[in-house]
PDB file of C-alpha atoms in Angstrom:
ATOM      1  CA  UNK A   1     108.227  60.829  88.977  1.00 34.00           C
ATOM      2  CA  UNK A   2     109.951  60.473  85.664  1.00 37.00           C
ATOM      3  CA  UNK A   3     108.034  62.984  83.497  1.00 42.00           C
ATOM      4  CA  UNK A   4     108.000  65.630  85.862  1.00 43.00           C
ATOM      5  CA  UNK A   5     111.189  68.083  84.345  1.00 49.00           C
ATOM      6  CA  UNK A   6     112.061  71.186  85.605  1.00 63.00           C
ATOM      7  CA  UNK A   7     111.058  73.336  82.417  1.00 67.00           C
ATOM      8  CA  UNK A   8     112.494  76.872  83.948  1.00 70.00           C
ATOM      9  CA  UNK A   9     115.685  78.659  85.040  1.00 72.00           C
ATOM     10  CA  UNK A  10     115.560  80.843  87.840  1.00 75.00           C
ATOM     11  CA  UNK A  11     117.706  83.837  88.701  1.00 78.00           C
ATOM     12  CA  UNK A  12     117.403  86.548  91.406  1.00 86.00           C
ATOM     13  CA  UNK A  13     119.665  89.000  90.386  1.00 90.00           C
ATOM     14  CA  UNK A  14     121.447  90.965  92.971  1.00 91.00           C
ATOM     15  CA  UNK A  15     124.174  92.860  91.222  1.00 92.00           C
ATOM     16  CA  UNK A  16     123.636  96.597  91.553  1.00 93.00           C
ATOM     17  CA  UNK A  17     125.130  96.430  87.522  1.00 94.00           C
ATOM     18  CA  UNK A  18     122.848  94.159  86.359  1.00 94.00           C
ATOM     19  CA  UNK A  19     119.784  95.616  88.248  1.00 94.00           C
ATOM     20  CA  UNK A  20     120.183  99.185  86.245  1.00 94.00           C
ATOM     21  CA  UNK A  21     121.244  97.238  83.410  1.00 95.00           C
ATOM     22  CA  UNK A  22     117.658  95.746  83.847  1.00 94.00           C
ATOM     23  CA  UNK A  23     116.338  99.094  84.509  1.00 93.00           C
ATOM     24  CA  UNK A  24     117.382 100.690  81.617  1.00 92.00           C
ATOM     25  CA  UNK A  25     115.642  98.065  79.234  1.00 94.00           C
ATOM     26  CA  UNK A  26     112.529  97.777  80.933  1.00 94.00           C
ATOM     27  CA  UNK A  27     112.136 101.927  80.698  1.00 91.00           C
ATOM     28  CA  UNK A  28     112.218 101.777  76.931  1.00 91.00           C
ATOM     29  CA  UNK A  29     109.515  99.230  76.272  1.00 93.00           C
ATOM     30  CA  UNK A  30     107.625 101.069  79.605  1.00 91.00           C
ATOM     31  CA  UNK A  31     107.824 104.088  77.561  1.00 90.00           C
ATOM     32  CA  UNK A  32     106.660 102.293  74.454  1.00 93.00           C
ATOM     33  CA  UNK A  33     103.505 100.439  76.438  1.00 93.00           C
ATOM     34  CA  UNK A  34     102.899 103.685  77.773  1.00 91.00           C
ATOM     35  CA  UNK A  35     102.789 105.867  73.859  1.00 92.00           C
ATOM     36  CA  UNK A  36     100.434 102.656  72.623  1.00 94.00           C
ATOM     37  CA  UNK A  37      97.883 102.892  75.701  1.00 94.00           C
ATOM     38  CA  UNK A  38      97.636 106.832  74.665  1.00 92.00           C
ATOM     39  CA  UNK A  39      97.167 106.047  70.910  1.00 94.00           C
ATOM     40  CA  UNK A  40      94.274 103.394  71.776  1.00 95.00           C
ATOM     41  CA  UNK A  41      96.143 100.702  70.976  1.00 94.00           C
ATOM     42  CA  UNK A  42      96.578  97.540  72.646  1.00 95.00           C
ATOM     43  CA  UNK A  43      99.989  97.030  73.243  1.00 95.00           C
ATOM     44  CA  UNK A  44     101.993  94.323  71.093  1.00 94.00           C
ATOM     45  CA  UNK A  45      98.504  92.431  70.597  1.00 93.00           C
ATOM     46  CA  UNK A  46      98.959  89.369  68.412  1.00 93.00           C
ATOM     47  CA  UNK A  47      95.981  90.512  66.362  1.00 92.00           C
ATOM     48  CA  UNK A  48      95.907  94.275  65.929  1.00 91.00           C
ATOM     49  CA  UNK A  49      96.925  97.124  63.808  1.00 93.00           C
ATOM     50  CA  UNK A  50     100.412  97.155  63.597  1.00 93.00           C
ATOM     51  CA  UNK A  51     101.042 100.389  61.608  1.00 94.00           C
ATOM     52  CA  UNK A  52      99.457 102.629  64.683  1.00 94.00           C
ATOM     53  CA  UNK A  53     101.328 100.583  67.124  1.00 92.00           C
ATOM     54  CA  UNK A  54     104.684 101.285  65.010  1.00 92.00           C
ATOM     55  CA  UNK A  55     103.728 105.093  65.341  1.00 93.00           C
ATOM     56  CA  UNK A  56     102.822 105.097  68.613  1.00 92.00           C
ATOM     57  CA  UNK A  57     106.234 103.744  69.699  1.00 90.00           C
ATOM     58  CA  UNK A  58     107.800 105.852  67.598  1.00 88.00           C
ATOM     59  CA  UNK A  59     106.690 108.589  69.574  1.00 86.00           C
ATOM     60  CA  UNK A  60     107.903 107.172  72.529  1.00 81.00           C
ATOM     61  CA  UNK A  61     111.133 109.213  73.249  1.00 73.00           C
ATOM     62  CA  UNK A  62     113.798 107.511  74.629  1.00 70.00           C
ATOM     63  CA  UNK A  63     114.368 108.638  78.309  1.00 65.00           C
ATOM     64  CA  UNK A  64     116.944 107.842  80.952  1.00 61.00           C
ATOM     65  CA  UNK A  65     115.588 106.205  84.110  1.00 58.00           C
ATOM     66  CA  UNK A  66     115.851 109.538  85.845  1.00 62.00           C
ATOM     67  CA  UNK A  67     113.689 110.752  82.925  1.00 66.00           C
ATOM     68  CA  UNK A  68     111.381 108.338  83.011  1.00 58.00           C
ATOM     69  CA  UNK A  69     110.461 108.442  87.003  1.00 58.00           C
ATOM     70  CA  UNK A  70     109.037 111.960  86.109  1.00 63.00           C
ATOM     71  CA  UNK A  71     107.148 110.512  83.198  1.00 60.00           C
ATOM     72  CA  UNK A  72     103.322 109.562  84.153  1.00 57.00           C
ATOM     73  CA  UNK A  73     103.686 106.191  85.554  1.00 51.00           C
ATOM     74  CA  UNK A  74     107.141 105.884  85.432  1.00 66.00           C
ATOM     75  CA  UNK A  75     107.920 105.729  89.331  1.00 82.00           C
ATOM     76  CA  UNK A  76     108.290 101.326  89.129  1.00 87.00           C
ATOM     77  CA  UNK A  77     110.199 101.652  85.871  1.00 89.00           C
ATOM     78  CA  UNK A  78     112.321 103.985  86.800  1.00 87.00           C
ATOM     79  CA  UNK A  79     113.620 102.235  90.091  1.00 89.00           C
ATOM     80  CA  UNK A  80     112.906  98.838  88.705  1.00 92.00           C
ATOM     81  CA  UNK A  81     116.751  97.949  90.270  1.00 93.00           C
ATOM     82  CA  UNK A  82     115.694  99.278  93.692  1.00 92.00           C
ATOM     83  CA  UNK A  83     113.194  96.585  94.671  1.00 92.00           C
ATOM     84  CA  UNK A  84     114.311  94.279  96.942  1.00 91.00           C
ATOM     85  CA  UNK A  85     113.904  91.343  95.124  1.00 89.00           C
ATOM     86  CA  UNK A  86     114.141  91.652  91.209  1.00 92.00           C
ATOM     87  CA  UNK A  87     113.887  87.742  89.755  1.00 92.00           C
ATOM     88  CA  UNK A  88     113.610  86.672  86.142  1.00 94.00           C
ATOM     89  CA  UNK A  89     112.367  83.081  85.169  1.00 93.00           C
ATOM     90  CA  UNK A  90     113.050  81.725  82.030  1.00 92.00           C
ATOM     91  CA  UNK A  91     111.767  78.983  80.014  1.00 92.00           C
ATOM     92  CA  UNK A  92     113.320  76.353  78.189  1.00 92.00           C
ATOM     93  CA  UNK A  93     112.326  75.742  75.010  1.00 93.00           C
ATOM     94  CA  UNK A  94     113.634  72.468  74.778  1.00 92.00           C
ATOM     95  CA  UNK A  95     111.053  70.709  77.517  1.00 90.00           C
ATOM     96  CA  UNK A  96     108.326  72.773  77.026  1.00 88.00           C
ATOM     97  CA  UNK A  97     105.258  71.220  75.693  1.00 90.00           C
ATOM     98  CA  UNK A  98     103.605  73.473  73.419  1.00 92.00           C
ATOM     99  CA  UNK A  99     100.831  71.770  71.868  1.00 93.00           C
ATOM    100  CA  UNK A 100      99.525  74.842  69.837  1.00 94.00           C
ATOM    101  CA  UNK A 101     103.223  74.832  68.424  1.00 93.00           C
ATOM    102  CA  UNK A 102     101.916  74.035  64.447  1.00 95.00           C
ATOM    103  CA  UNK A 103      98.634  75.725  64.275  1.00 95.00           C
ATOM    104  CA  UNK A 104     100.443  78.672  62.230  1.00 93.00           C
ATOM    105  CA  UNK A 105      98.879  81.286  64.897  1.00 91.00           C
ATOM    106  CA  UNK A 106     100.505  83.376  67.896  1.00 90.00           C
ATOM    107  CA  UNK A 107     102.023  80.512  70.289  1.00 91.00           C
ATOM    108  CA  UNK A 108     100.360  80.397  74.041  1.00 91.00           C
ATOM    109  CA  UNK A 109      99.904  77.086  75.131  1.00 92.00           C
ATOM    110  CA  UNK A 110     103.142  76.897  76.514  1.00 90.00           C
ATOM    111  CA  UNK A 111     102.689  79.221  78.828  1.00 91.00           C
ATOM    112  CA  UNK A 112     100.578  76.861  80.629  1.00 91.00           C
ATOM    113  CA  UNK A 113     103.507  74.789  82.121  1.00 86.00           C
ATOM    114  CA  UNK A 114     105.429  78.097  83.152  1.00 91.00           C
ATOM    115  CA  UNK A 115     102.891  80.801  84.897  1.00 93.00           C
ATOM    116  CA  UNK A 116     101.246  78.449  87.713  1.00 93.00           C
ATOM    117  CA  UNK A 117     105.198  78.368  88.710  1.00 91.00           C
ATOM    118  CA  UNK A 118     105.116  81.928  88.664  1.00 93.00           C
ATOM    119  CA  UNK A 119     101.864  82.282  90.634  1.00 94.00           C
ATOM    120  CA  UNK A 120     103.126  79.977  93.184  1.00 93.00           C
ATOM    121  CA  UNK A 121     105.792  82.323  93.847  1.00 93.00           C
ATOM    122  CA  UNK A 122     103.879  85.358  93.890  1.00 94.00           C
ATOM    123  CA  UNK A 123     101.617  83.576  96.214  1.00 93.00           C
ATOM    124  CA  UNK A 124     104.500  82.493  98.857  1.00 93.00           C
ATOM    125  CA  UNK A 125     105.926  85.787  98.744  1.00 92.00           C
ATOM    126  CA  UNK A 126     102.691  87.103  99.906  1.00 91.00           C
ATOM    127  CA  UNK A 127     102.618  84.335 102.851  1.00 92.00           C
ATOM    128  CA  UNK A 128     105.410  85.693 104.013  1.00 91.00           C
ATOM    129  CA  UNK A 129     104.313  89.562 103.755  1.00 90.00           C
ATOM    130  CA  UNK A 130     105.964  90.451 100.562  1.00 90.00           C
ATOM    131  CA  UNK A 131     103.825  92.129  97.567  1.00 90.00           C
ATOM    132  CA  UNK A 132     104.593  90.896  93.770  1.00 92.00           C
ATOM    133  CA  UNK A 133     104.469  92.172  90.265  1.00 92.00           C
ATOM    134  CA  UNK A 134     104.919  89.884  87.522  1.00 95.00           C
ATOM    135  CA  UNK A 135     105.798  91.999  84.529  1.00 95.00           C
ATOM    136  CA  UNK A 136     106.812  91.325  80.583  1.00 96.00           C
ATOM    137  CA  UNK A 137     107.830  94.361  79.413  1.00 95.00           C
ATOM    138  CA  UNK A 138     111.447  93.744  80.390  1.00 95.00           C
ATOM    139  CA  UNK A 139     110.987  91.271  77.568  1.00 96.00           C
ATOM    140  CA  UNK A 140     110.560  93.371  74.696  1.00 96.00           C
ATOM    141  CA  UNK A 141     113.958  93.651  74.307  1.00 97.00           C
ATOM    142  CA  UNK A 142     115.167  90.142  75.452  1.00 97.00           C
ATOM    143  CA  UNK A 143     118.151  89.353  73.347  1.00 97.00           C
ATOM    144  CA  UNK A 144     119.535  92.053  75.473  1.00 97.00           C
ATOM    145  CA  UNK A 145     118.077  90.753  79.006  1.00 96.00           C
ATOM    146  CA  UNK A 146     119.709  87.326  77.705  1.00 95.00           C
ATOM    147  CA  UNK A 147     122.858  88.477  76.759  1.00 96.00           C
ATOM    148  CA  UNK A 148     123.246  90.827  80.204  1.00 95.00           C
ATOM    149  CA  UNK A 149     121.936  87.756  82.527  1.00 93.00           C
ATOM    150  CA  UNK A 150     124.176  85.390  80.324  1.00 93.00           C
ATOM    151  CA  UNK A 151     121.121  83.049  79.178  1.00 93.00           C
ATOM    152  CA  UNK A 152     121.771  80.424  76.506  1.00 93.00           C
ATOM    153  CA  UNK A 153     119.795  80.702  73.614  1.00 95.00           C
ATOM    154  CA  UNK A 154     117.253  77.816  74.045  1.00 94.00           C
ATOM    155  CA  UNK A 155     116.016  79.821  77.010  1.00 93.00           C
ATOM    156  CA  UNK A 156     112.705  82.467  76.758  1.00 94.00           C
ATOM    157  CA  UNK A 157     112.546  84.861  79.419  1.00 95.00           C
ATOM    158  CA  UNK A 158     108.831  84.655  80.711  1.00 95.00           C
ATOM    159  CA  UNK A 159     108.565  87.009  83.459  1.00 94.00           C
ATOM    160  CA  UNK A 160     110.305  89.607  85.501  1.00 95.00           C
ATOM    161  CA  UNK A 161     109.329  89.538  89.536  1.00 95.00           C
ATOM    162  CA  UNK A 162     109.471  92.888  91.748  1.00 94.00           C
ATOM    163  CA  UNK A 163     109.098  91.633  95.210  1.00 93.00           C
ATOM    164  CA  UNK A 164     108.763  93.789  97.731  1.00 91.00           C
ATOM    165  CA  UNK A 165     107.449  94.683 101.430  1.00 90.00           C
ATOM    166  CA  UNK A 166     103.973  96.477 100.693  1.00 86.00           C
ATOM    167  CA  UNK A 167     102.775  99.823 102.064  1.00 83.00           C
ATOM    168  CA  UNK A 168      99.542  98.118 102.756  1.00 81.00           C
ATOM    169  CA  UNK A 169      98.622  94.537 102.016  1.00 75.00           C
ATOM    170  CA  UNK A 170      95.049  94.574 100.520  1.00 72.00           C
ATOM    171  CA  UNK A 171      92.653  91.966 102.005  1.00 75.00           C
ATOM    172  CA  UNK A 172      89.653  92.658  99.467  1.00 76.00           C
ATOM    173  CA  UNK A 173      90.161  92.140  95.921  1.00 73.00           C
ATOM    174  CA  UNK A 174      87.401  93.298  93.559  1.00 80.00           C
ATOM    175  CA  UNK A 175      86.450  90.550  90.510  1.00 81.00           C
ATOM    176  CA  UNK A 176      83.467  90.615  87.959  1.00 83.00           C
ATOM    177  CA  UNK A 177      81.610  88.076  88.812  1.00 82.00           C
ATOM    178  CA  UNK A 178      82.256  84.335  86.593  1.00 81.00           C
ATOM    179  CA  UNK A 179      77.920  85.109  85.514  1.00 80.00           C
ATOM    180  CA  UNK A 180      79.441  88.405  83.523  1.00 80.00           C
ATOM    181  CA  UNK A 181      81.956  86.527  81.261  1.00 83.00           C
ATOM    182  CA  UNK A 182      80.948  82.580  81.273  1.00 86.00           C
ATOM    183  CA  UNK A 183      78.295  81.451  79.510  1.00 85.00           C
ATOM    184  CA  UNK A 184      77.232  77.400  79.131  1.00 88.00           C
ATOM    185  CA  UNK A 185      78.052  74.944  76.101  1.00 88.00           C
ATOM    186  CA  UNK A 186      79.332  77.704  73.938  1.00 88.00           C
ATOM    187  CA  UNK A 187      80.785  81.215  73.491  1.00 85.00           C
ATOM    188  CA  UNK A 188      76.985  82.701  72.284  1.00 85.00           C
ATOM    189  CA  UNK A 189      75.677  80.173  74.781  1.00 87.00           C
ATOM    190  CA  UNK A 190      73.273  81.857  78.068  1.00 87.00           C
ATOM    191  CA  UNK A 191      75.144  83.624  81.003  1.00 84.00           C
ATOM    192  CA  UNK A 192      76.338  80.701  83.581  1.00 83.00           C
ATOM    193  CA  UNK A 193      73.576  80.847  86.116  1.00 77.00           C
ATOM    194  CA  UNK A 194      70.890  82.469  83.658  1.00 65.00           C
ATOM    195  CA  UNK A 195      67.555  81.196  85.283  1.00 61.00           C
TER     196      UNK A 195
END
């Protein structure tokens, strides 16, 4: 129908160049996340305490990829362009309907039309046997990701995909249960399913 529009851009990027041009700007803001998790602070929260943040990332050295594999974590970062499938979606910010647009806080409605697409994918890739990570951090430096994947401006990135054939697919996932973080009519409301 007519109000269905295709609010995203899609591009699985194959060029060796462009993978470890990927790479090496997803290390940096890996490196970064990683300095602000150490620090006890919540990495590039909308609400938080921006001055530690700032010196946390500061501290965050820059590395080369072959730098960064030896770094704790680093092993996904650092070969980031080896995966077999590396996509990128990105949004247009033209279509997308972002109702919380005005409200003069952090924007995240719009994210509503754009990460069910992304699930979906992560969800056929398992059908066929493939694992998925949907990562950001690519993102904190996207005029750069633009400018290498040759987006037009109007265009957000919203997530990087790593696709891959798993090790192991796991078949039980552990959740809290809905009772430990619902509650009924409002936020100080009971537990869902208090007695």
């Amino acid at each position: 129908s007519s109000w269905l529009i295709d609010l995203t851009a899609k591009a699985l990027v194959e060029d060796p160049a462009l993978r470890a041009g990927m790479r090496d700007l997803y290390v940096p803001g890996w490196l970064e996340y990683l300095e602000m998790r150490k620090a006890g602070v919540q990495p590039w929260a909308p609400i938080g305490d921006r001055a530690a943040e700032a010196s946390a990332v500061q501290r965050a050295r820059p590395m080369t990829a072959d730098e960064a594999d030896a770094a704790p974590a680093g092993d996904f970062a650092a070969h980031l362009d080896r995966v077999p499938v590396l996509a990128v979606v990105l949004a247009d910010l033209r279509l997308l309907a972002a109702t919380d647009r005005d409200l003069g806080r952090y924007q995240l409605v719009g994210g509503a039309s754009i990460y069910p697409f992304v699930w979906s994918i992560l969800l056929a890739a398992r059908a066929e046997g493939l694992g998925g990570v949907l990562t950001t951090v690519a993102i904190t430096r996207e005029p750069e990701l633009k400018s290498l994947l040759g987006a037009p401006e109007e265009f957000a990135v919203a997530a990087v995909l790593a696709l891959g054939y798993p090790e192991r697919q796991p078949t039980r996932l552990r959740r809290d249960p809905v009772e430990s973080f619902a509650n009924v009519d409002t936020l100080d409301g009971p537990p869902l399913n208090s007695p």
